[in-house]
GROMACS .gro file of C-alpha atoms in nm:
model
  213
    1MET     CA    1   0.993   0.585  -0.284
    2THR     CA    2   0.849   0.803  -0.057
    3ILE     CA    3   0.542   0.632   0.125
    4ASN     CA    4   0.252   0.805   0.288
    5ALA     CA    5   0.256   0.636   0.664
    6GLY     CA    6  -0.071   0.800   0.805
    7SER     CA    7  -0.025   1.155   0.841
    8GLU     CA    8   0.316   1.162   0.720
    9ALA     CA    9   0.514   1.107   0.409
   10THR     CA   10   0.839   0.859   0.529
   11ASP     CA   11   1.062   0.706   0.290
   12PRO     CA   12   1.101   0.363   0.467
   13TRP     CA   13   1.463   0.320   0.360
   14ALA     CA   14   1.571   0.609   0.509
   15LEU     CA   15   1.435   0.481   0.822
   16LEU     CA   16   1.570   0.181   0.798
   17LEU     CA   17   1.888   0.327   0.767
   18ALA     CA   18   1.860   0.615   1.022
   19THR     CA   19   1.784   0.347   1.305
   20ASP     CA   20   2.074   0.234   1.480
   21TRP     CA   21   1.977  -0.114   1.490
   22ASN     CA   22   2.331  -0.191   1.694
   23SER     CA   23   2.112  -0.035   1.986
   24VAL     CA   24   1.854  -0.221   1.958
   25ASP     CA   25   1.745  -0.567   1.956
   26HIS     CA   26   1.461  -0.873   1.936
   27CYS     CA   27   1.431  -1.190   2.138
   28CYS     CA   28   1.603  -1.397   1.915
   29PRO     CA   29   1.921  -1.253   1.820
   30ASP     CA   30   2.116  -1.595   1.792
   31VAL     CA   31   1.837  -1.764   1.549
   32ALA     CA   32   1.666  -1.505   1.387
   33PRO     CA   33   1.778  -1.299   1.119
   34GLU     CA   34   1.817  -0.921   1.252
   35THR     CA   35   1.557  -0.723   1.255
   36PRO     CA   36   1.661  -0.471   0.936
   37VAL     CA   37   1.708  -0.801   0.744
   38ILE     CA   38   1.360  -0.877   0.864
   39LEU     CA   39   1.232  -0.591   0.764
   40ALA     CA   40   1.398  -0.566   0.414
   41GLY     CA   41   1.263  -0.874   0.347
   42LEU     CA   42   0.876  -0.761   0.385
   43LEU     CA   43   0.997  -0.575   0.015
   44ASP     CA   44   1.226  -0.874  -0.117
   45ASP     CA   45   1.130  -0.966  -0.481
   46ASP     CA   46   1.164  -1.294  -0.388
   47GLU     CA   47   0.825  -1.393  -0.258
   48ASN     CA   48   0.918  -1.669  -0.072
   49VAL     CA   49   1.163  -1.447   0.144
   50GLN     CA   50   0.872  -1.213   0.217
   51ARG     CA   51   0.683  -1.510   0.358
   52ARG     CA   52   0.986  -1.582   0.591
   53ALA     CA   53   0.994  -1.190   0.672
   54VAL     CA   54   0.630  -1.177   0.756
   55ARG     CA   55   0.708  -1.496   0.992
   56ASP     CA   56   1.049  -1.370   1.122
   57LEU     CA   57   0.858  -1.069   1.236
   58GLY     CA   58   0.612  -1.246   1.433
   59HIS     CA   59   0.814  -1.503   1.603
   60ALA     CA   60   1.079  -1.260   1.675
   61VAL     CA   61   0.998  -0.889   1.690
   62THR     CA   62   0.705  -0.964   1.901
   63HIS     CA   63   0.799  -1.293   2.074
   64GLN     CA   64   0.501  -1.410   2.197
   65ASN     CA   65   0.322  -1.100   2.272
   66SER     CA   66   0.638  -0.938   2.402
   67ILE     CA   67   0.786  -0.594   2.335
   68TYR     CA   68   1.182  -0.584   2.286
   69SER     CA   69   1.408  -0.243   2.173
   70ALA     CA   70   1.343  -0.314   1.821
   71THR     CA   71   0.993  -0.317   1.830
   72ALA     CA   72   0.887   0.021   1.777
   73PRO     CA   73   1.149   0.099   1.539
   74ALA     CA   74   1.028  -0.186   1.312
   75ALA     CA   75   0.667  -0.079   1.359
   76ARG     CA   76   0.744   0.251   1.215
   77PHE     CA   77   0.878   0.056   0.927
   78VAL     CA   78   0.617  -0.139   0.875
   79ILE     CA   79   0.323   0.137   0.856
   80ALA     CA   80   0.608   0.320   0.615
   81VAL     CA   81   0.587   0.031   0.371
   82LEU     CA   82   0.227  -0.063   0.386
   83ASP     CA   83   0.125   0.123   0.098
   84HIS     CA   84   0.412  -0.045  -0.079
   85PRO     CA   85   0.289  -0.254  -0.425
   86ARG     CA   86   0.506  -0.513  -0.294
   87THR     CA   87   0.261  -0.595   0.002
   88MET     CA   88   0.023  -0.752  -0.201
   89THR     CA   89   0.221  -1.065  -0.214
   90LEU     CA   90  -0.019  -1.332  -0.158
   91GLY     CA   91   0.012  -1.625   0.116
   92THR     CA   92  -0.089  -1.800   0.441
   93TYR     CA   93   0.055  -1.606   0.736
   94PHE     CA   94   0.045  -1.628   1.111
   95HIS     CA   95  -0.276  -1.823   1.221
   96ASP     CA   96  -0.484  -1.734   0.964
   97GLU     CA   97  -0.502  -1.991   0.702
   98ARG     CA   98  -0.657  -1.793   0.364
   99CYS     CA   99  -0.471  -1.679   0.119
  100ARG     CA  100  -0.459  -1.299   0.226
  101PRO     CA  101  -0.185  -0.987   0.075
  102VAL     CA  102   0.126  -0.929   0.326
  103ARG     CA  103  -0.055  -0.601   0.380
  104ALA     CA  104  -0.336  -0.775   0.575
  105ALA     CA  105  -0.092  -0.965   0.766
  106LEU     CA  106   0.136  -0.653   0.883
  107LEU     CA  107  -0.207  -0.418   0.979
  108GLU     CA  108  -0.305  -0.760   1.195
  109TRP     CA  109   0.065  -0.775   1.304
  110LEU     CA  110  -0.006  -0.365   1.401
  111GLY     CA  111  -0.355  -0.427   1.546
  112ASP     CA  112  -0.173  -0.676   1.803
  113LEU     CA  113   0.109  -0.472   1.875
  114ALA     CA  114  -0.146  -0.205   2.001
  115ASP     CA  115  -0.341  -0.427   2.165
  116GLU     CA  116  -0.002  -0.593   2.349
  117ALA     CA  117   0.110  -0.214   2.423
  118THR     CA  118  -0.206  -0.130   2.574
  119TYR     CA  119  -0.353  -0.461   2.731
  120ASP     CA  120  -0.228  -0.331   3.104
  121ASP     CA  121  -0.029  -0.074   3.300
  122ASP     CA  122   0.259  -0.199   3.253
  123GLY     CA  123   0.295  -0.388   2.912
  124PRO     CA  124   0.484  -0.670   2.832
  125GLY     CA  125   0.842  -0.511   2.819
  126GLU     CA  126   1.055  -0.283   2.959
  127PRO     CA  127   0.931   0.058   3.024
  128GLU     CA  128   1.125   0.273   2.816
  129ASP     CA  129   1.056  -0.003   2.483
  130VAL     CA  130   0.694  -0.040   2.565
  131ALA     CA  131   0.639   0.354   2.558
  132ALA     CA  132   0.793   0.350   2.290
  133VAL     CA  133   0.539   0.103   2.071
  134ARG     CA  134   0.253   0.333   2.279
  135ALA     CA  135   0.426   0.685   2.091
  136VAL     CA  136   0.356   0.473   1.759
  137ILE     CA  137  -0.012   0.367   1.819
  138PRO     CA  138  -0.174   0.684   1.679
  139LEU     CA  139   0.035   0.625   1.364
  140ILE     CA  140  -0.094   0.266   1.374
  141TYR     CA  141  -0.453   0.431   1.386
  142GLU     CA  142  -0.417   0.642   1.089
  143ALA     CA  143  -0.235   0.408   0.924
  144ALA     CA  144  -0.514   0.156   0.920
  145ARG     CA  145  -0.761   0.420   0.895
  146SER     CA  146  -0.609   0.446   0.527
  147HIS     CA  147  -0.710   0.093   0.452
  148PHE     CA  148  -1.061   0.113   0.554
  149ALA     CA  149  -1.204   0.131   0.184
  150ASP     CA  150  -0.886  -0.117   0.017
  151ALA     CA  151  -1.033  -0.273  -0.284
  152ASP     CA  152  -0.897  -0.625  -0.104
  153PRO     CA  153  -1.140  -0.772   0.198
  154PRO     CA  154  -0.891  -0.912   0.405
  155VAL     CA  155  -0.689  -0.627   0.414
  156ARG     CA  156  -0.975  -0.412   0.508
  157GLU     CA  157  -1.072  -0.651   0.809
  158SER     CA  158  -0.728  -0.642   0.934
  159ALA     CA  159  -0.736  -0.273   0.864
  160VAL     CA  160  -1.052  -0.266   1.080
  161TYR     CA  161  -0.937  -0.478   1.344
  162ALA     CA  162  -0.600  -0.302   1.358
  163ALA     CA  163  -0.789   0.097   1.402
  164ALA     CA  164  -1.012  -0.085   1.693
  165MET     CA  165  -0.715  -0.209   1.914
  166THR     CA  166  -0.592   0.140   1.932
  167LEU     CA  167  -0.914   0.271   2.085
  168ALA     CA  168  -0.768   0.210   2.479
  169VAL     CA  169  -0.533   0.513   2.410
  170PRO     CA  170  -0.774   0.787   2.519
  171LYS     CA  171  -0.747   1.030   2.246
  172LEU     CA  172  -0.786   0.818   1.977
  173ALA     CA  173  -1.127   0.714   2.113
  174VAL     CA  174  -1.306   1.002   1.989
  175HIS     CA  175  -1.305   0.739   1.645
  176ILE     CA  176  -1.513   0.545   1.825
  177PRO     CA  177  -1.834   0.605   1.685
  178GLU     CA  178  -1.644   0.534   1.348
  179LEU     CA  179  -1.488   0.235   1.392
  180VAL     CA  180  -1.870   0.080   1.576
  181PRO     CA  181  -2.036   0.001   1.238
  182LEU     CA  182  -1.695  -0.145   1.085
  183VAL     CA  183  -1.669  -0.355   1.316
  184ARG     CA  184  -2.004  -0.457   1.273
  185ASN     CA  185  -2.025  -0.461   0.916
  186THR     CA  186  -1.649  -0.564   0.815
  187LEU     CA  187  -1.495  -0.811   1.054
  188THR     CA  188  -1.510  -1.201   1.073
  189ASP     CA  189  -1.537  -1.433   1.356
  190ARG     CA  190  -1.134  -1.436   1.390
  191PHE     CA  191  -1.110  -1.079   1.458
  192ARG     CA  192  -1.442  -0.975   1.608
  193MET     CA  193  -1.385  -1.102   1.939
  194ASN     CA  194  -1.089  -0.914   2.040
  195SER     CA  195  -1.232  -0.577   1.864
  196VAL     CA  196  -1.543  -0.577   2.082
  197VAL     CA  197  -1.358  -0.617   2.417
  198GLY     CA  198  -1.114  -0.345   2.268
  199LEU     CA  199  -1.414  -0.126   2.218
  200GLY     CA  200  -1.639  -0.279   2.501
  201GLY     CA  201  -1.436  -0.126   2.762
  202TRP     CA  202  -1.600   0.211   2.680
  203VAL     CA  203  -1.866   0.294   2.865
  204MET     CA  204  -1.999   0.566   2.588
  205CYS     CA  205  -2.029   0.280   2.289
  206ARG     CA  206  -2.207  -0.007   2.501
  207GLN     CA  207  -2.496   0.040   2.401
  208ASP     CA  208  -2.404   0.030   2.018
  209LEU     CA  209  -2.204  -0.260   2.003
  210SER     CA  210  -2.482  -0.458   2.154
  211GLY     CA  211  -2.549  -0.566   1.751
  212VAL     CA  212  -2.185  -0.717   1.710
  213ARG     CA  213  -2.179  -0.933   2.037
   0.00000   0.00000   0.00000
């Protein structure tokens, strides 16, 4: 199955097989499953396996908001599978008590990752690993943007949040006018504060953000 990941058509299984997973790792190689096992689990036919895979993605691949050598290739795979029908499996993920699709949780994970990679000059990881994630951030924006009109409200919300968290990348700042009203009208309090802080760093949009503070 070929999936549209942002502006590029990507076969997620080819992406999974093309990555040298022996040369990268996450934080807990002796505890959590290997990264490709986690990623394949996101599309497993067993919904319990899917839910564990989402949990392991957050606990191991970005443990405590850190970036590892496996994080960037994992993000590329997540982007590639966002449109897969299996990502509509319902469950409770991360710190959100609502029952929502895996797709919403994956978009939230991508938004958190964009925020972590751009929070400061150094980033929470080895320089080469942080740089690899930063190279993926434009793809995160494009993938999130394609879900702004998703039929599922939690997916729409996570998509707007993920896009907003990419705007620290200078070349993506041109999208601020599009994001400001979406942040105002789409996000609940849980996501709004981080998004407003991210957007508020840009002088050009401070006045427009007055309505979402």
